[in-house]
PDB file of C-alpha atoms in Angstrom:
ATOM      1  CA  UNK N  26       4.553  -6.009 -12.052  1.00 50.00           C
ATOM      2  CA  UNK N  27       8.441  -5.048 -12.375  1.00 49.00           C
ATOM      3  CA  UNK N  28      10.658  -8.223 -12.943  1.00 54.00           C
ATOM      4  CA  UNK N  29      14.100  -6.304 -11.839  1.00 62.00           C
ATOM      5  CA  UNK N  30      15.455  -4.189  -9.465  1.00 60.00           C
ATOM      6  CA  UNK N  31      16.068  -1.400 -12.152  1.00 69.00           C
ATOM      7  CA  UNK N  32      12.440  -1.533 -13.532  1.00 72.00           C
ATOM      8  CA  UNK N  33      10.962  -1.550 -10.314  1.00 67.00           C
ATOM      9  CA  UNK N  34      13.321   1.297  -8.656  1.00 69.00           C
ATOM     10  CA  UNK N  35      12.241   3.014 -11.809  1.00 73.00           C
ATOM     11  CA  UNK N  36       8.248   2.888 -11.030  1.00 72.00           C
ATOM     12  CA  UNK N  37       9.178   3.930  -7.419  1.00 69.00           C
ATOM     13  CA  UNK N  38      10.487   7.015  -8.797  1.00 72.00           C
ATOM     14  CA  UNK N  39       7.981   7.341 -11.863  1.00 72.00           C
ATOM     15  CA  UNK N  40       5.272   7.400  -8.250  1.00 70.00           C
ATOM     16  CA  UNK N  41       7.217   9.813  -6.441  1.00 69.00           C
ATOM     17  CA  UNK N  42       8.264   7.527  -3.414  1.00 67.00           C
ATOM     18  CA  UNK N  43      11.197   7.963  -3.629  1.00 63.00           C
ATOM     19  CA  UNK N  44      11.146  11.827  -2.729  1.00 62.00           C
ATOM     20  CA  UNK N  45       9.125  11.232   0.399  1.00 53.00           C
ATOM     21  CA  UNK N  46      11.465  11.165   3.489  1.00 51.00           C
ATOM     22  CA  UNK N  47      14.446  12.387   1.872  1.00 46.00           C
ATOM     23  CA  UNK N  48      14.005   9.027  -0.320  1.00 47.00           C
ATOM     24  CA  UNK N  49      14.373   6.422   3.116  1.00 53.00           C
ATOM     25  CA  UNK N  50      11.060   4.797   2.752  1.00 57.00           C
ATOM     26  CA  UNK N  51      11.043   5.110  -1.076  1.00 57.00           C
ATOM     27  CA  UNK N  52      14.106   2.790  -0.931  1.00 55.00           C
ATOM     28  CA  UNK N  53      13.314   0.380   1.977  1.00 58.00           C
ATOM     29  CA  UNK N  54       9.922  -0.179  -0.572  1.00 61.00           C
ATOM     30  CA  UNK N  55      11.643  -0.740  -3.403  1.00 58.00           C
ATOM     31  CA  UNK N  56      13.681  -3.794  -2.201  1.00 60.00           C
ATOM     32  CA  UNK N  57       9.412  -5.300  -2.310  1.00 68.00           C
ATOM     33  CA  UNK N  58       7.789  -5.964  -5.403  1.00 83.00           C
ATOM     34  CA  UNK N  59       5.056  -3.591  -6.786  1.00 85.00           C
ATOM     35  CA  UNK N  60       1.583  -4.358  -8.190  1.00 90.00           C
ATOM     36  CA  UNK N  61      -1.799  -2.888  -9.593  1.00 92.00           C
ATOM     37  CA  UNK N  62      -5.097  -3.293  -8.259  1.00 96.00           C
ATOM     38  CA  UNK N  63      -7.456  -5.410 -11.098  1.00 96.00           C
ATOM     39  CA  UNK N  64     -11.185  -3.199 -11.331  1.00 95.00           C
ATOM     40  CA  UNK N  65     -13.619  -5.788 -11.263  1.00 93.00           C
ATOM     41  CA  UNK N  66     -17.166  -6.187 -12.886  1.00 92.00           C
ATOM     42  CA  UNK N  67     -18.826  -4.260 -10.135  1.00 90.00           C
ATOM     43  CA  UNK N  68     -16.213  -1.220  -9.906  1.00 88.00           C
ATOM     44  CA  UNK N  69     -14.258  -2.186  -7.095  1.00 94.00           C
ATOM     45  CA  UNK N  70     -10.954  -2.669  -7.133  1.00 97.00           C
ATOM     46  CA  UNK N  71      -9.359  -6.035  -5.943  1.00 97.00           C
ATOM     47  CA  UNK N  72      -6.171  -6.765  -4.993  1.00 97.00           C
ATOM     48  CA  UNK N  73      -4.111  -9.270  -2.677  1.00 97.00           C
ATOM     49  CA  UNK N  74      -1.260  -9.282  -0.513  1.00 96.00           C
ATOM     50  CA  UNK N  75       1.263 -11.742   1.276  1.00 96.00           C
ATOM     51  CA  UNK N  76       3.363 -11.560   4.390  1.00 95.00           C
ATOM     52  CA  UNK N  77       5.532 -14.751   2.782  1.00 93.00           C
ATOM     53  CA  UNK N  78       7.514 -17.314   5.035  1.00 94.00           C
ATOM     54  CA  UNK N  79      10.234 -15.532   7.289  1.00 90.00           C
ATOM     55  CA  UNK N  80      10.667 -12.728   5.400  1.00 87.00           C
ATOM     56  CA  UNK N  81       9.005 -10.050   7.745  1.00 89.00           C
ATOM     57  CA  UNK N  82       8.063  -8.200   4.551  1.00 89.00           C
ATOM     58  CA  UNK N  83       4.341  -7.686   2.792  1.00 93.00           C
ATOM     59  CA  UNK N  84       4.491  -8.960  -1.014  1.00 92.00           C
ATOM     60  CA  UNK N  85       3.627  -6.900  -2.427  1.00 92.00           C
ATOM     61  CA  UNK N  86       4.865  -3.659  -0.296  1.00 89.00           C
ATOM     62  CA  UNK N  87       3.645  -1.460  -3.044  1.00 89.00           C
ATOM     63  CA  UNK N  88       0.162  -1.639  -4.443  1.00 93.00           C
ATOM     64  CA  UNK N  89      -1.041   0.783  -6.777  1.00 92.00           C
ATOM     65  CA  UNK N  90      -4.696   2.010  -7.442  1.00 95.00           C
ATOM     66  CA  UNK N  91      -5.584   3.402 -11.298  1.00 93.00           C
ATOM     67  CA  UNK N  92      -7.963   5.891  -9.439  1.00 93.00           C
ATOM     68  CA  UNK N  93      -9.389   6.373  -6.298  1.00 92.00           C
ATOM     69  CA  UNK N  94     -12.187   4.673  -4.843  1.00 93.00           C
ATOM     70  CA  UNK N  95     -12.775   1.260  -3.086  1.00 95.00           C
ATOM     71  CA  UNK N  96     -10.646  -1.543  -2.608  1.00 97.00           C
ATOM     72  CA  UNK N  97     -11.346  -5.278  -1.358  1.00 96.00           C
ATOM     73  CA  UNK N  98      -7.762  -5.902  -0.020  1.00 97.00           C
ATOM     74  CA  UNK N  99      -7.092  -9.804   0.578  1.00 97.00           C
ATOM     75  CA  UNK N 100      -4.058 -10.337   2.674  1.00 97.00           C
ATOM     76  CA  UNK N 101      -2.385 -13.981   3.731  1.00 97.00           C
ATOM     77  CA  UNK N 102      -0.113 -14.124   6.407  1.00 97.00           C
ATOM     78  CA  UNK N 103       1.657 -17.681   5.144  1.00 96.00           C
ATOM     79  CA  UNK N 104       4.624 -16.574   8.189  1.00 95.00           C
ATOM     80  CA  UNK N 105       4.455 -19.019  11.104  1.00 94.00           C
ATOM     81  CA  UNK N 106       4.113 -15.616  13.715  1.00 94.00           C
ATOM     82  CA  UNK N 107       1.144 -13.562  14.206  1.00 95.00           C
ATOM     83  CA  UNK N 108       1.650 -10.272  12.262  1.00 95.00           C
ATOM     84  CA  UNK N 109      -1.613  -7.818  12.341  1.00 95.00           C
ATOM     85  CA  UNK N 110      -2.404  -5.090   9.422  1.00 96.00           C
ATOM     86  CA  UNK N 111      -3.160  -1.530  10.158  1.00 96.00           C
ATOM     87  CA  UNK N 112      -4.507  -0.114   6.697  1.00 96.00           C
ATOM     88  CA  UNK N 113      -5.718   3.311   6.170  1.00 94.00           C
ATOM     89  CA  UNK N 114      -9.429   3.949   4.863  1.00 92.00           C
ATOM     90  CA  UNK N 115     -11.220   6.882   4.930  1.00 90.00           C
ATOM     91  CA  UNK N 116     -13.103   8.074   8.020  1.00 76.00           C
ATOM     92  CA  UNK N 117     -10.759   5.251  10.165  1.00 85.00           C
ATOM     93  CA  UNK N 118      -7.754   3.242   9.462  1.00 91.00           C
ATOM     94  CA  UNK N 119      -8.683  -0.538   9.873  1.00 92.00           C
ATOM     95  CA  UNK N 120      -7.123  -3.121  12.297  1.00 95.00           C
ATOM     96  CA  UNK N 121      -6.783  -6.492  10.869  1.00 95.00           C
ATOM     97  CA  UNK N 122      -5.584  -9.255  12.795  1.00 96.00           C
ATOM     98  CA  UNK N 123      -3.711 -12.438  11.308  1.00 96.00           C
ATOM     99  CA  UNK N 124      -3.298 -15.135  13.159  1.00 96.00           C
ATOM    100  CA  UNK N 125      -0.532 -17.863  11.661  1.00 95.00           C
ATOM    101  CA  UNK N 126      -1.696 -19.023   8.228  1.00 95.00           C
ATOM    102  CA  UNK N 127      -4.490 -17.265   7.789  1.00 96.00           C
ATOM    103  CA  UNK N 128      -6.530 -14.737   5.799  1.00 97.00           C
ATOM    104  CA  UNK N 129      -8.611 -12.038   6.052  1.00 97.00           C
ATOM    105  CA  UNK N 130     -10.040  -9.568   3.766  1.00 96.00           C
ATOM    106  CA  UNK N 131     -10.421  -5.672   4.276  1.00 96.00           C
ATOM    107  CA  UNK N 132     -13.006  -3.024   2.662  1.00 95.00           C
ATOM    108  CA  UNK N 133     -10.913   0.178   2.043  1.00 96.00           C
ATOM    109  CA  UNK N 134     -12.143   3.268   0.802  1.00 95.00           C
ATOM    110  CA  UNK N 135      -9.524   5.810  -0.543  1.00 94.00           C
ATOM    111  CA  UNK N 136     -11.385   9.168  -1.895  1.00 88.00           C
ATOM    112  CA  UNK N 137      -8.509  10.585  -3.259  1.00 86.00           C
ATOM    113  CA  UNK N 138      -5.159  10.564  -4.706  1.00 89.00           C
ATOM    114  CA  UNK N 139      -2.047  10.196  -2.622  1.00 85.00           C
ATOM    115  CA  UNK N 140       0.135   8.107  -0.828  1.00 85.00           C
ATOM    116  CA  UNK N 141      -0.857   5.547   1.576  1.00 91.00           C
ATOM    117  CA  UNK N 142       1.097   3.806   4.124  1.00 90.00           C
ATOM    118  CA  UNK N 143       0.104   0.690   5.986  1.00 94.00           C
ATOM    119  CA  UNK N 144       2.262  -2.027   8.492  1.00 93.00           C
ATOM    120  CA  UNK N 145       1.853  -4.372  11.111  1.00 93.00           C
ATOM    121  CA  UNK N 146       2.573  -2.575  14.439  1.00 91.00           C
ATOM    122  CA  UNK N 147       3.010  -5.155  16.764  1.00 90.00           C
ATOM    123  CA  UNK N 148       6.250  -6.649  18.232  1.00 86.00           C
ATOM    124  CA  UNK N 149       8.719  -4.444  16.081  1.00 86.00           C
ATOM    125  CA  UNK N 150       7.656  -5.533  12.520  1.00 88.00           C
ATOM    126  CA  UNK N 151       7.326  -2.338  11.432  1.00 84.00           C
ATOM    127  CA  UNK N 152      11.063  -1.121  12.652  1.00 82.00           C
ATOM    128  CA  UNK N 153      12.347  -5.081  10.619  1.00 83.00           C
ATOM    129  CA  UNK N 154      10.427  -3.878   7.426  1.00 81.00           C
ATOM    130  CA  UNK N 155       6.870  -5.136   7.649  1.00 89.00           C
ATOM    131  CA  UNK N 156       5.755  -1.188   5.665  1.00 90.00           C
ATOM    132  CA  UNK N 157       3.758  -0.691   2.469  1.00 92.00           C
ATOM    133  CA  UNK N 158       2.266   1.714   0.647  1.00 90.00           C
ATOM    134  CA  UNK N 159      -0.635   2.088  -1.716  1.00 93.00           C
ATOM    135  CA  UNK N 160      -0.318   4.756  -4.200  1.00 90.00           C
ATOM    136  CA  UNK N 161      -4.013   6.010  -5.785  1.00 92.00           C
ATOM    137  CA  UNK N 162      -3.282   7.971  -8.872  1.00 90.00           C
ATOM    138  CA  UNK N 163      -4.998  10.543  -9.863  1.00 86.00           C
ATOM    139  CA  UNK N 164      -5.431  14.184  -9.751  1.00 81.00           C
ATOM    140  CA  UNK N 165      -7.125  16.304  -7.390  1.00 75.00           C
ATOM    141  CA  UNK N 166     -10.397  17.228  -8.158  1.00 73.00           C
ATOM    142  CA  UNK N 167     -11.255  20.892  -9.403  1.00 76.00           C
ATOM    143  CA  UNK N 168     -13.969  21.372  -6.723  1.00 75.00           C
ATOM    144  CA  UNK N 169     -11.400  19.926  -3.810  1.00 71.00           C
ATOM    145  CA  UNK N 170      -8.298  22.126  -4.897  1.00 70.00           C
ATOM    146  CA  UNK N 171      -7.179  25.218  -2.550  1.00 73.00           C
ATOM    147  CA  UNK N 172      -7.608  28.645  -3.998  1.00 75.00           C
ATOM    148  CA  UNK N 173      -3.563  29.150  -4.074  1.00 72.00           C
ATOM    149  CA  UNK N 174      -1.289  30.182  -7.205  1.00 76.00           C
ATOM    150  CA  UNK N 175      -0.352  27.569  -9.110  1.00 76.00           C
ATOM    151  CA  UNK N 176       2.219  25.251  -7.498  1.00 73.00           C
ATOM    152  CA  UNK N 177       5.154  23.622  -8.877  1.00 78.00           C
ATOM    153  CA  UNK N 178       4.734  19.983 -10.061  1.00 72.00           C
ATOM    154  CA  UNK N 179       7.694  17.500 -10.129  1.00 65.00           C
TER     155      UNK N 179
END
């Protein structure tokens, strides 16, 4: 996880966030913290996140994946409003619902590398911040790829 602003607007731009949007939602992310999802035993990645005390932000707002495949997502809304989580999966995005000072757990799957963006859409937490993003890295696989000339890679 970055431990300053500099090291942590540094991963945003080592990701590529910060060219999406002309840059906007690169930098509203990286005033969040950023963290990896831990593989466990049984292949899945694991990971958690926070919606923290009157801050109207998720903690992290940046989760990274080494590679694509599925993710057990725990998230704990320690806020004393409702927020809700709408997180993208394949096939469907997932509505989660978090009541005050609780917890729930999601089963993503993400088949592929790219950027993901996920918020709570009620009330107007998405326009006060409440917007995150889970990067998968990766590269495209061979059989997947368009039949186009080579493209340029930043």
């Amino acid at each position: 996880m970055a431990t300053t602003a500099g090291e942590l607007s540094a991963l945003v731009s080592e990701l590529g966030l910060d060219k999406q949007n002309q840059a906007t939602l690169g930098r509203i992310l990286a005033h969040g913290n950023l963290t990896y999802a831990e593989e466990g035993a049984d292949g899945r990645l694991h990971a958690q996140i926070r919606i923290p005390v009157d801050e109207l932000v998720w903690d992290p707002s940046i989760l990274v994946m080494p590679h694509s495949g599925d993710l057990e997502l725990e998230i704990f809304n320690d806020d004393q409003n409702t927020h809700c989580a709408l997180l993208p999966s394949n096939g469907d995005r997932q509505f989660v619902w978090l009541p005050v000072q609780s917890r729930a757990t999601a089963s993503l799957n993400l088949d592929g590398p790219g950027y993901y963006w996920f918020s709570s859409p009620i009330g107007n937490d998405e326009g006060r911040g409440m917007v995150g993003a889970i990067v998968v890295l990766g590269d495209v696989p061979e059989q997947a790829r368009l039949d186009r000339p080579a493209q340029p890679r930043p």
